[in-house]
Every structure is written in C-alpha cells, then in structure tokens.
C-alpha cells in the first residue's frame, strides 16, 4: 500500500525537477538598478544611464511573455526627455504610453497638457 502511494509522489518530484524557470511578463532589463542609482544620486550621468536602460528594455520587450513594453516605461522615458528640455520627444512618449495602455489616457492627457503649457510659457520668455 505504501509503495502504491509513493509512485505518484515520485513521478511528481521527477517531473517538477524538469520544470523551467518561468519567463517574465515584461522585460525590465537593468531599469530597476538604474532607477535606484538615480534616486540615490540624481546626477546627469545617472539620468542618462536610466534613459539607456529604458531604451534597452523597450528594444528587448519581445523577449518577455507579453511581448510588450512594460507599463510606465514610455511615460518614464517621456519624463526624462521633459527633464532634458525635449518637450516634443516627451509628448511623443507620453502618447505612446497612452496608446499602449489606454487605462493611462486620463493621466497622460493631463501630463501632456502640463508639458504643452510649460512649453508655451517657455516660448513666451
């Protein structure tokens, strides 16, 4: 009786040993590390490193299960371009975030509006 019960357990243990590591839903690459480094030291160098990490994660998005760019990546990249003074690129990436994740549309529209107001204010100065 004990032997009959042991076979299914042995089979489960054997098969679970062959399981592969699950693939991530989104590819973040080194984004987390670069974001942490930027929060510790908000230098231009760390900002560029974070920008490059985001661009690399976007390029490698097809390596993830979803085959999509992670939520917030385009928005964060847009914010970086805004901080660098490139409002056109900022709005472009905010629009991309909005199109890929429609649930962010209300927030992205508000951010785009603020960017355009800041741009208009800067043009008047």
mmCIF file of the C-alpha atoms, coordinates in Angstrom:
data_MODEL
# 
_entry.id   MODEL 
# 
loop_
_atom_site.group_PDB 
_atom_site.id 
_atom_site.type_symbol 
_atom_site.label_atom_id 
_atom_site.label_alt_id 
_atom_site.label_comp_id 
_atom_site.label_asym_id 
_atom_site.label_entity_id 
_atom_site.label_seq_id 
_atom_site.pdbx_PDB_ins_code 
_atom_site.Cartn_x 
_atom_site.Cartn_y 
_atom_site.Cartn_z 
_atom_site.occupancy 
_atom_site.B_iso_or_equiv 
_atom_site.pdbx_formal_charge 
_atom_site.auth_seq_id 
_atom_site.auth_comp_id 
_atom_site.auth_asym_id 
_atom_site.auth_atom_id 
_atom_site.pdbx_PDB_model_num 
ATOM 1   C CA . UNK A 1 1   ? 0.000  0.000  0.000   1.00 0.00 ? 1   UNK A CA 1 
ATOM 2   C CA . UNK A 1 2   ? 2.787  2.395  0.909   1.00 0.00 ? 2   UNK A CA 1 
ATOM 3   C CA . UNK A 1 3   ? 4.542  1.529  -2.347  1.00 0.00 ? 3   UNK A CA 1 
ATOM 4   C CA . UNK A 1 4   ? 1.435  2.418  -4.428  1.00 0.00 ? 4   UNK A CA 1 
ATOM 5   C CA . UNK A 1 5   ? 1.214  5.857  -2.799  1.00 0.00 ? 5   UNK A CA 1 
ATOM 6   C CA . UNK A 1 6   ? 4.919  6.516  -3.298  1.00 0.00 ? 6   UNK A CA 1 
ATOM 7   C CA . UNK A 1 7   ? 4.815  6.175  -7.112  1.00 0.00 ? 7   UNK A CA 1 
ATOM 8   C CA . UNK A 1 8   ? 2.680  9.260  -7.796  1.00 0.00 ? 8   UNK A CA 1 
ATOM 9   C CA . UNK A 1 9   ? 4.786  11.316 -5.405  1.00 0.00 ? 9   UNK A CA 1 
ATOM 10  C CA . UNK A 1 10  ? 7.980  10.117 -7.057  1.00 0.00 ? 10  UNK A CA 1 
ATOM 11  C CA . UNK A 1 11  ? 6.573  10.943 -10.513 1.00 0.00 ? 11  UNK A CA 1 
ATOM 12  C CA . UNK A 1 12  ? 5.591  14.445 -9.394  1.00 0.00 ? 12  UNK A CA 1 
ATOM 13  C CA . UNK A 1 13  ? 9.015  15.034 -7.874  1.00 0.00 ? 13  UNK A CA 1 
ATOM 14  C CA . UNK A 1 14  ? 10.724 13.788 -11.015 1.00 0.00 ? 14  UNK A CA 1 
ATOM 15  C CA . UNK A 1 15  ? 8.618  15.927 -13.348 1.00 0.00 ? 15  UNK A CA 1 
ATOM 16  C CA . UNK A 1 16  ? 8.908  19.043 -11.214 1.00 0.00 ? 16  UNK A CA 1 
ATOM 17  C CA . UNK A 1 17  ? 12.679 18.736 -11.414 1.00 0.00 ? 17  UNK A CA 1 
ATOM 18  C CA . UNK A 1 18  ? 12.397 19.248 -15.166 1.00 0.00 ? 18  UNK A CA 1 
ATOM 19  C CA . UNK A 1 19  ? 10.407 22.457 -14.848 1.00 0.00 ? 19  UNK A CA 1 
ATOM 20  C CA . UNK A 1 20  ? 11.963 25.517 -16.428 1.00 0.00 ? 20  UNK A CA 1 
ATOM 21  C CA . UNK A 1 21  ? 12.195 28.927 -14.858 1.00 0.00 ? 21  UNK A CA 1 
ATOM 22  C CA . UNK A 1 22  ? 9.106  30.968 -15.766 1.00 0.00 ? 22  UNK A CA 1 
ATOM 23  C CA . UNK A 1 23  ? 9.731  33.808 -18.202 1.00 0.00 ? 23  UNK A CA 1 
ATOM 24  C CA . UNK A 1 24  ? 8.966  37.337 -17.006 1.00 0.00 ? 24  UNK A CA 1 
ATOM 25  C CA . UNK A 1 25  ? 5.756  39.021 -18.129 1.00 0.00 ? 25  UNK A CA 1 
ATOM 26  C CA . UNK A 1 26  ? 7.713  42.192 -19.002 1.00 0.00 ? 26  UNK A CA 1 
ATOM 27  C CA . UNK A 1 27  ? 11.377 42.825 -19.728 1.00 0.00 ? 27  UNK A CA 1 
ATOM 28  C CA . UNK A 1 28  ? 12.769 45.485 -17.401 1.00 0.00 ? 28  UNK A CA 1 
ATOM 29  C CA . UNK A 1 29  ? 16.435 44.778 -18.106 1.00 0.00 ? 29  UNK A CA 1 
ATOM 30  C CA . UNK A 1 30  ? 18.578 46.899 -15.774 1.00 0.00 ? 30  UNK A CA 1 
ATOM 31  C CA . UNK A 1 31  ? 15.877 49.529 -15.291 1.00 0.00 ? 31  UNK A CA 1 
ATOM 32  C CA . UNK A 1 32  ? 15.394 48.827 -11.572 1.00 0.00 ? 32  UNK A CA 1 
ATOM 33  C CA . UNK A 1 33  ? 19.085 49.174 -10.817 1.00 0.00 ? 33  UNK A CA 1 
ATOM 34  C CA . UNK A 1 34  ? 19.440 52.366 -12.842 1.00 0.00 ? 34  UNK A CA 1 
ATOM 35  C CA . UNK A 1 35  ? 16.302 53.863 -11.279 1.00 0.00 ? 35  UNK A CA 1 
ATOM 36  C CA . UNK A 1 36  ? 17.653 53.107 -7.795  1.00 0.00 ? 36  UNK A CA 1 
ATOM 37  C CA . UNK A 1 37  ? 21.028 54.656 -8.686  1.00 0.00 ? 37  UNK A CA 1 
ATOM 38  C CA . UNK A 1 38  ? 19.278 57.778 -9.979  1.00 0.00 ? 38  UNK A CA 1 
ATOM 39  C CA . UNK A 1 39  ? 17.188 58.085 -6.815  1.00 0.00 ? 39  UNK A CA 1 
ATOM 40  C CA . UNK A 1 40  ? 20.348 57.812 -4.735  1.00 0.00 ? 40  UNK A CA 1 
ATOM 41  C CA . UNK A 1 41  ? 22.190 60.405 -6.837  1.00 0.00 ? 41  UNK A CA 1 
ATOM 42  C CA . UNK A 1 42  ? 20.131 62.471 -9.293  1.00 0.00 ? 42  UNK A CA 1 
ATOM 43  C CA . UNK A 1 43  ? 23.137 63.276 -11.471 1.00 0.00 ? 43  UNK A CA 1 
ATOM 44  C CA . UNK A 1 44  ? 23.009 63.788 -15.229 1.00 0.00 ? 44  UNK A CA 1 
ATOM 45  C CA . UNK A 1 45  ? 25.135 60.650 -15.603 1.00 0.00 ? 45  UNK A CA 1 
ATOM 46  C CA . UNK A 1 46  ? 22.636 58.510 -13.685 1.00 0.00 ? 46  UNK A CA 1 
ATOM 47  C CA . UNK A 1 47  ? 19.746 60.049 -15.623 1.00 0.00 ? 47  UNK A CA 1 
ATOM 48  C CA . UNK A 1 48  ? 21.419 59.062 -18.896 1.00 0.00 ? 48  UNK A CA 1 
ATOM 49  C CA . UNK A 1 49  ? 22.068 55.563 -17.541 1.00 0.00 ? 49  UNK A CA 1 
ATOM 50  C CA . UNK A 1 50  ? 18.388 55.226 -16.632 1.00 0.00 ? 50  UNK A CA 1 
ATOM 51  C CA . UNK A 1 51  ? 17.380 56.533 -20.065 1.00 0.00 ? 51  UNK A CA 1 
ATOM 52  C CA . UNK A 1 52  ? 19.617 53.948 -21.741 1.00 0.00 ? 52  UNK A CA 1 
ATOM 53  C CA . UNK A 1 53  ? 18.246 51.165 -19.517 1.00 0.00 ? 53  UNK A CA 1 
ATOM 54  C CA . UNK A 1 54  ? 14.693 52.093 -20.525 1.00 0.00 ? 54  UNK A CA 1 
ATOM 55  C CA . UNK A 1 55  ? 15.589 52.221 -24.222 1.00 0.00 ? 55  UNK A CA 1 
ATOM 56  C CA . UNK A 1 56  ? 17.256 48.810 -23.961 1.00 0.00 ? 56  UNK A CA 1 
ATOM 57  C CA . UNK A 1 57  ? 14.244 47.341 -22.140 1.00 0.00 ? 57  UNK A CA 1 
ATOM 58  C CA . UNK A 1 58  ? 11.969 48.730 -24.870 1.00 0.00 ? 58  UNK A CA 1 
ATOM 59  C CA . UNK A 1 59  ? 14.182 47.206 -27.582 1.00 0.00 ? 59  UNK A CA 1 
ATOM 60  C CA . UNK A 1 60  ? 14.108 43.824 -25.828 1.00 0.00 ? 60  UNK A CA 1 
ATOM 61  C CA . UNK A 1 61  ? 10.396 43.817 -24.977 1.00 0.00 ? 61  UNK A CA 1 
ATOM 62  C CA . UNK A 1 62  ? 9.785  40.924 -27.357 1.00 0.00 ? 62  UNK A CA 1 
ATOM 63  C CA . UNK A 1 63  ? 11.865 38.674 -25.075 1.00 0.00 ? 63  UNK A CA 1 
ATOM 64  C CA . UNK A 1 64  ? 9.106  38.762 -22.449 1.00 0.00 ? 64  UNK A CA 1 
ATOM 65  C CA . UNK A 1 65  ? 5.938  36.687 -22.219 1.00 0.00 ? 65  UNK A CA 1 
ATOM 66  C CA . UNK A 1 66  ? 3.709  39.658 -23.070 1.00 0.00 ? 66  UNK A CA 1 
ATOM 67  C CA . UNK A 1 67  ? 5.908  40.803 -25.969 1.00 0.00 ? 67  UNK A CA 1 
ATOM 68  C CA . UNK A 1 68  ? 5.009  44.357 -24.871 1.00 0.00 ? 68  UNK A CA 1 
ATOM 69  C CA . UNK A 1 69  ? 6.806  47.242 -23.251 1.00 0.00 ? 69  UNK A CA 1 
ATOM 70  C CA . UNK A 1 70  ? 6.179  47.287 -19.511 1.00 0.00 ? 70  UNK A CA 1 
ATOM 71  C CA . UNK A 1 71  ? 3.575  49.737 -18.179 1.00 0.00 ? 71  UNK A CA 1 
ATOM 72  C CA . UNK A 1 72  ? 5.075  53.111 -17.362 1.00 0.00 ? 72  UNK A CA 1 
ATOM 73  C CA . UNK A 1 73  ? 8.249  52.682 -19.415 1.00 0.00 ? 73  UNK A CA 1 
ATOM 74  C CA . UNK A 1 74  ? 7.219  55.070 -22.197 1.00 0.00 ? 74  UNK A CA 1 
ATOM 75  C CA . UNK A 1 75  ? 5.879  57.517 -19.606 1.00 0.00 ? 75  UNK A CA 1 
ATOM 76  C CA . UNK A 1 76  ? 9.128  57.432 -17.659 1.00 0.00 ? 76  UNK A CA 1 
ATOM 77  C CA . UNK A 1 77  ? 11.126 57.907 -20.848 1.00 0.00 ? 77  UNK A CA 1 
ATOM 78  C CA . UNK A 1 78  ? 8.897  60.864 -21.721 1.00 0.00 ? 78  UNK A CA 1 
ATOM 79  C CA . UNK A 1 79  ? 9.580  62.342 -18.308 1.00 0.00 ? 79  UNK A CA 1 
ATOM 80  C CA . UNK A 1 80  ? 13.316 62.008 -18.870 1.00 0.00 ? 80  UNK A CA 1 
ATOM 81  C CA . UNK A 1 81  ? 13.047 63.823 -22.193 1.00 0.00 ? 81  UNK A CA 1 
ATOM 82  C CA . UNK A 1 82  ? 10.975 66.520 -20.481 1.00 0.00 ? 82  UNK A CA 1 
ATOM 83  C CA . UNK A 1 83  ? 13.683 66.959 -17.824 1.00 0.00 ? 83  UNK A CA 1 
ATOM 84  C CA . UNK A 1 84  ? 16.213 67.294 -20.640 1.00 0.00 ? 84  UNK A CA 1 
ATOM 85  C CA . UNK A 1 85  ? 14.102 70.033 -22.247 1.00 0.00 ? 85  UNK A CA 1 
ATOM 86  C CA . UNK A 1 86  ? 12.959 67.978 -25.245 1.00 0.00 ? 86  UNK A CA 1 
ATOM 87  C CA . UNK A 1 87  ? 9.200  68.510 -24.956 1.00 0.00 ? 87  UNK A CA 1 
ATOM 88  C CA . UNK A 1 88  ? 8.481  67.133 -28.434 1.00 0.00 ? 88  UNK A CA 1 
ATOM 89  C CA . UNK A 1 89  ? 10.035 63.757 -27.568 1.00 0.00 ? 89  UNK A CA 1 
ATOM 90  C CA . UNK A 1 90  ? 8.380  63.868 -24.146 1.00 0.00 ? 90  UNK A CA 1 
ATOM 91  C CA . UNK A 1 91  ? 4.920  64.253 -25.647 1.00 0.00 ? 91  UNK A CA 1 
ATOM 92  C CA . UNK A 1 92  ? 5.718  61.550 -28.220 1.00 0.00 ? 92  UNK A CA 1 
ATOM 93  C CA . UNK A 1 93  ? 6.485  59.009 -25.487 1.00 0.00 ? 93  UNK A CA 1 
ATOM 94  C CA . UNK A 1 94  ? 3.522  60.087 -23.355 1.00 0.00 ? 94  UNK A CA 1 
ATOM 95  C CA . UNK A 1 95  ? 1.312  59.461 -26.410 1.00 0.00 ? 95  UNK A CA 1 
ATOM 96  C CA . UNK A 1 96  ? 2.917  56.033 -26.890 1.00 0.00 ? 96  UNK A CA 1 
ATOM 97  C CA . UNK A 1 97  ? 2.191  55.151 -23.261 1.00 0.00 ? 97  UNK A CA 1 
ATOM 98  C CA . UNK A 1 98  ? -1.398 56.256 -23.730 1.00 0.00 ? 98  UNK A CA 1 
ATOM 99  C CA . UNK A 1 99  ? -1.867 54.202 -26.897 1.00 0.00 ? 99  UNK A CA 1 
ATOM 100 C CA . UNK A 1 100 ? -0.313 51.032 -25.454 1.00 0.00 ? 100 UNK A CA 1 
ATOM 101 C CA . UNK A 1 101 ? -2.076 51.325 -22.092 1.00 0.00 ? 101 UNK A CA 1 
ATOM 102 C CA . UNK A 1 102 ? -5.429 53.099 -22.622 1.00 0.00 ? 102 UNK A CA 1 
ATOM 103 C CA . UNK A 1 103 ? -6.138 52.995 -18.902 1.00 0.00 ? 103 UNK A CA 1 
ATOM 104 C CA . UNK A 1 104 ? -3.409 55.637 -18.527 1.00 0.00 ? 104 UNK A CA 1 
ATOM 105 C CA . UNK A 1 105 ? -5.077 58.000 -21.036 1.00 0.00 ? 105 UNK A CA 1 
ATOM 106 C CA . UNK A 1 106 ? -6.581 60.380 -18.470 1.00 0.00 ? 106 UNK A CA 1 
ATOM 107 C CA . UNK A 1 107 ? -3.297 60.759 -16.605 1.00 0.00 ? 107 UNK A CA 1 
ATOM 108 C CA . UNK A 1 108 ? -1.207 61.013 -19.786 1.00 0.00 ? 108 UNK A CA 1 
ATOM 109 C CA . UNK A 1 109 ? -3.560 63.665 -21.193 1.00 0.00 ? 109 UNK A CA 1 
ATOM 110 C CA . UNK A 1 110 ? -3.086 65.740 -18.038 1.00 0.00 ? 110 UNK A CA 1 
ATOM 111 C CA . UNK A 1 111 ? 0.702  65.336 -18.223 1.00 0.00 ? 111 UNK A CA 1 
ATOM 112 C CA . UNK A 1 112 ? 0.742  66.278 -21.923 1.00 0.00 ? 112 UNK A CA 1 
ATOM 113 C CA . UNK A 1 113 ? -1.352 69.351 -21.153 1.00 0.00 ? 113 UNK A CA 1 
ATOM 114 C CA . UNK A 1 114 ? 1.126  70.431 -18.452 1.00 0.00 ? 114 UNK A CA 1 
ATOM 115 C CA . UNK A 1 115 ? 4.078  69.859 -20.789 1.00 0.00 ? 115 UNK A CA 1 
ATOM 116 C CA . UNK A 1 116 ? 2.458  71.958 -23.500 1.00 0.00 ? 116 UNK A CA 1 
ATOM 117 C CA . UNK A 1 117 ? 1.688  74.735 -21.003 1.00 0.00 ? 117 UNK A CA 1 
ATOM 118 C CA . UNK A 1 118 ? 5.306  74.683 -19.806 1.00 0.00 ? 118 UNK A CA 1 
ATOM 119 C CA . UNK A 1 119 ? 6.441  74.734 -23.429 1.00 0.00 ? 119 UNK A CA 1 
ATOM 120 C CA . UNK A 1 120 ? 4.199  77.720 -24.228 1.00 0.00 ? 120 UNK A CA 1 
ATOM 121 C CA . UNK A 1 121 ? 5.352  79.537 -21.091 1.00 0.00 ? 121 UNK A CA 1 
ATOM 122 C CA . UNK A 1 122 ? 8.987  78.921 -22.091 1.00 0.00 ? 122 UNK A CA 1 
ATOM 123 C CA . UNK A 1 123 ? 8.340  80.227 -25.590 1.00 0.00 ? 123 UNK A CA 1 
ATOM 124 C CA . UNK A 1 124 ? 6.950  83.493 -24.181 1.00 0.00 ? 124 UNK A CA 1 
ATOM 125 C CA . UNK A 1 125 ? 10.001 84.108 -22.015 1.00 0.00 ? 125 UNK A CA 1 
# 
